[in-house]
CSV table of C-alpha atoms and ligand atoms in Angstrom, one decimal:
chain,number,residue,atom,x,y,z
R,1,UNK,CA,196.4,-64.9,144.3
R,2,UNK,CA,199.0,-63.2,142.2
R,3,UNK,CA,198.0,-64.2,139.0
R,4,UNK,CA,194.6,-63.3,139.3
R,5,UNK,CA,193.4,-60.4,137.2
R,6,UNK,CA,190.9,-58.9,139.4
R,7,UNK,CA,193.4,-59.6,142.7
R,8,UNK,CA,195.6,-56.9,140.8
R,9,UNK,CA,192.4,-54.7,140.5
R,10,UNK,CA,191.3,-55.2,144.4
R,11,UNK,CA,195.4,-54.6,145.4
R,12,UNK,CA,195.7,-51.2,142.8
R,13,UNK,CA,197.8,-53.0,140.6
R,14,UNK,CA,195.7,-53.0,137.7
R,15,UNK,CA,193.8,-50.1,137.3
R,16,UNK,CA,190.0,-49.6,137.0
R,17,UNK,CA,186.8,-47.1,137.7
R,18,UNK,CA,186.5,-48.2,141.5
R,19,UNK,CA,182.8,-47.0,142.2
R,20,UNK,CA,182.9,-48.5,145.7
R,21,UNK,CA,185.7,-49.9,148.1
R,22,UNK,CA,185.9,-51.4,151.7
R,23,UNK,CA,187.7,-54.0,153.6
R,24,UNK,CA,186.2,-57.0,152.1
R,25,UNK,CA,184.5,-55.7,148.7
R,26,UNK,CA,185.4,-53.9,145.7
R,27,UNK,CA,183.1,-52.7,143.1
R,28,UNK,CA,184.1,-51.5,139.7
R,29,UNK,CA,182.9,-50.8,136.3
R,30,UNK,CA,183.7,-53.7,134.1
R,31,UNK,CA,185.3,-52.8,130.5
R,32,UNK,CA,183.2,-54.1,128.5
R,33,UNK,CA,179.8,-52.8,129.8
R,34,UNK,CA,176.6,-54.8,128.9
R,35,UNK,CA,174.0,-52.2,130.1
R,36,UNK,CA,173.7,-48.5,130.6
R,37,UNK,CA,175.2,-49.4,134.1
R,38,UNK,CA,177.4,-52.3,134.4
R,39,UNK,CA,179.7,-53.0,137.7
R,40,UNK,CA,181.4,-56.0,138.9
R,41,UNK,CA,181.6,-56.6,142.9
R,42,UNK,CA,184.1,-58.6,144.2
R,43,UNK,CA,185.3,-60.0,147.4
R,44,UNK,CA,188.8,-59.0,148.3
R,45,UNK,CA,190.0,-62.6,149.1
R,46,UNK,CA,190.5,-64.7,146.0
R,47,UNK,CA,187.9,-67.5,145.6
R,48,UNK,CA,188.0,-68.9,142.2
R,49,UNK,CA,183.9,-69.4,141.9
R,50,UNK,CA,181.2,-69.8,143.4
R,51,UNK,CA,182.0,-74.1,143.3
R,52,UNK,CA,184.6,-72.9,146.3
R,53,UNK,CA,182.5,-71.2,148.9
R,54,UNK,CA,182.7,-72.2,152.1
R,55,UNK,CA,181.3,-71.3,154.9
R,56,UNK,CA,184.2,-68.9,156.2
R,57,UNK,CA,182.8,-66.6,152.8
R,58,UNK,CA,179.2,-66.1,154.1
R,59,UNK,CA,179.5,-63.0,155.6
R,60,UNK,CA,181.5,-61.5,152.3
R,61,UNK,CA,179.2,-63.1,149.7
R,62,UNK,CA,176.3,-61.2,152.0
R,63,UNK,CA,178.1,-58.4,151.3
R,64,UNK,CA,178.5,-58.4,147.6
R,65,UNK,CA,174.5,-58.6,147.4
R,66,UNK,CA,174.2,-55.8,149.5
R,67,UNK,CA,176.8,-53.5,148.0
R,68,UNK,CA,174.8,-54.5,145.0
R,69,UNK,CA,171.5,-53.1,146.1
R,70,UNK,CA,173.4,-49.9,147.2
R,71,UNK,CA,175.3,-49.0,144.2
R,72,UNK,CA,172.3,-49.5,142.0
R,73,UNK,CA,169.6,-47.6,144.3
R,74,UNK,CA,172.3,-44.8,144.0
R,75,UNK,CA,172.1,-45.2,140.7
R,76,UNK,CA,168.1,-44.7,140.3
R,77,UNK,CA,167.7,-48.3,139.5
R,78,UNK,CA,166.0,-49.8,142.8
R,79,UNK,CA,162.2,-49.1,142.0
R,80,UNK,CA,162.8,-49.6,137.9
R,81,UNK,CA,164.6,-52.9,138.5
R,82,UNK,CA,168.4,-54.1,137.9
R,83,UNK,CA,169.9,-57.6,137.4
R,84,UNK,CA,172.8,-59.2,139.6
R,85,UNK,CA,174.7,-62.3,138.0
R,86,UNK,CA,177.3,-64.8,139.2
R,87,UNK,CA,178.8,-67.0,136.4
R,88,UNK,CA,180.1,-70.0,137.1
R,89,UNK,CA,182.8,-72.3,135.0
R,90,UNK,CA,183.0,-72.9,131.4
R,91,UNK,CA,179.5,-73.4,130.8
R,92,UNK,CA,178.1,-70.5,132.8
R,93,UNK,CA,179.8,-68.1,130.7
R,94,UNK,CA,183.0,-67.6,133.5
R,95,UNK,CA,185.8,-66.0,131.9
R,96,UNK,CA,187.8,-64.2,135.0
R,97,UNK,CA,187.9,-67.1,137.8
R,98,UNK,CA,187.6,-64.4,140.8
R,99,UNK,CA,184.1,-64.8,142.1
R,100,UNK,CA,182.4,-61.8,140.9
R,101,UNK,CA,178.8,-60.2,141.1
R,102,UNK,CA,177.9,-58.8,137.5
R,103,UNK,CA,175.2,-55.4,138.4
R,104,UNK,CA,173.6,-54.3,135.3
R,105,UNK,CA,170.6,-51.9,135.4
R,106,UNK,CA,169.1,-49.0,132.7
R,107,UNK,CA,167.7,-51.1,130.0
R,108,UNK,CA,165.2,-54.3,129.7
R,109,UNK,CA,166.4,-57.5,130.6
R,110,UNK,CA,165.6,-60.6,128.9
R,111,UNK,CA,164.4,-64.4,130.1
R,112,UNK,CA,165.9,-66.8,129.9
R,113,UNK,CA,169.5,-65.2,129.7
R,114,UNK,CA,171.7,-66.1,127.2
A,1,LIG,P1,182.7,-63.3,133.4
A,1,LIG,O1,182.6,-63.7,132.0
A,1,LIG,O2,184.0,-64.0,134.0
A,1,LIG,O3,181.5,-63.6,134.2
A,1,LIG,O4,182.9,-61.8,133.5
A,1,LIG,C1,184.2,-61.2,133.4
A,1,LIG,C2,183.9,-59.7,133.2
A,1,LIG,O5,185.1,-59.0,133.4
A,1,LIG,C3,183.5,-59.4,131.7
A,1,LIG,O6,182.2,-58.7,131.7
A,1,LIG,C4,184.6,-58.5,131.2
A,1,LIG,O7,184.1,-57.5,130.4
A,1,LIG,C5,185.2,-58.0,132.5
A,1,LIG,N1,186.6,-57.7,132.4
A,1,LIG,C6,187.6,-58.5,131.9
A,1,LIG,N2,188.8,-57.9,132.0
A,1,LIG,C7,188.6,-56.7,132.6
A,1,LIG,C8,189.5,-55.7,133.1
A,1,LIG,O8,190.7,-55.7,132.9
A,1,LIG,N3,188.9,-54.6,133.7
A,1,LIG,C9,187.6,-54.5,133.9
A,1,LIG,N4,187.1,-53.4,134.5
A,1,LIG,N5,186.7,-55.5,133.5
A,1,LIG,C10,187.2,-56.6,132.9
A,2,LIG,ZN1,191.7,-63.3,142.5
């Protein structure tokens, strides 16, 4: 979608720390970092939220879970724990509507989230 902010980051148009890449993910450290370690993976192809999955985007959404557990076993955080997060809409917190997987790891994590 070409006014999507974080299509501009999967094409190189905007740039960002790219941590991990392939043909249907990209994971990259978001800006504003709410944890020691704080990516955001995304699937290549623009779906607004997670309200839009089909079933065409079960393979990708697979995906963003398990690029997930990589980055942040790479990071040390497997055995110590790490959070993943999907917002959704207004009310979940959504800001950026480009389905994206928020990994945060190196500190205590609260319940219920905020
Ligand atoms: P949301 O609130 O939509 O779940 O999360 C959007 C996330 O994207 C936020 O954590 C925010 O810090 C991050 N973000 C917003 N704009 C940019 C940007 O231009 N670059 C990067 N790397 N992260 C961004
Ligand atoms: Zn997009």
């Amino acid at each position: 979608m070409s006014d999507c902010l974080f299509c501009k980051i999967a094409q190189g148009k905007i740039p960002a720390r790219i941590v991990h890449q392939d043909e249907d993910t990209v994971a990259f450290e978001d800006i504003e970092p709410q944890a020691p370690f704080h990516v955001l993976v995304i699937p290549r192809q623009h779906v607004a939220t997670l309200n839009d999955l089909g079933r065409e985007h079960d393979g990708v959404m697979g995906k963003l879970l398990r690029v997930a557990a990589t980055l942040a076993r790479e990071k040390g955080y497997a055995e110590k724990g790490w959070r993943a997060v999907v917002n959704t809409n207004r009310e979940g917190g959504q800001l950026v509507l480009h389905v994206h997987l928020h990994v945060l790891g190196g500190r205590q994590m609260g319940w219920p989230p905020g």
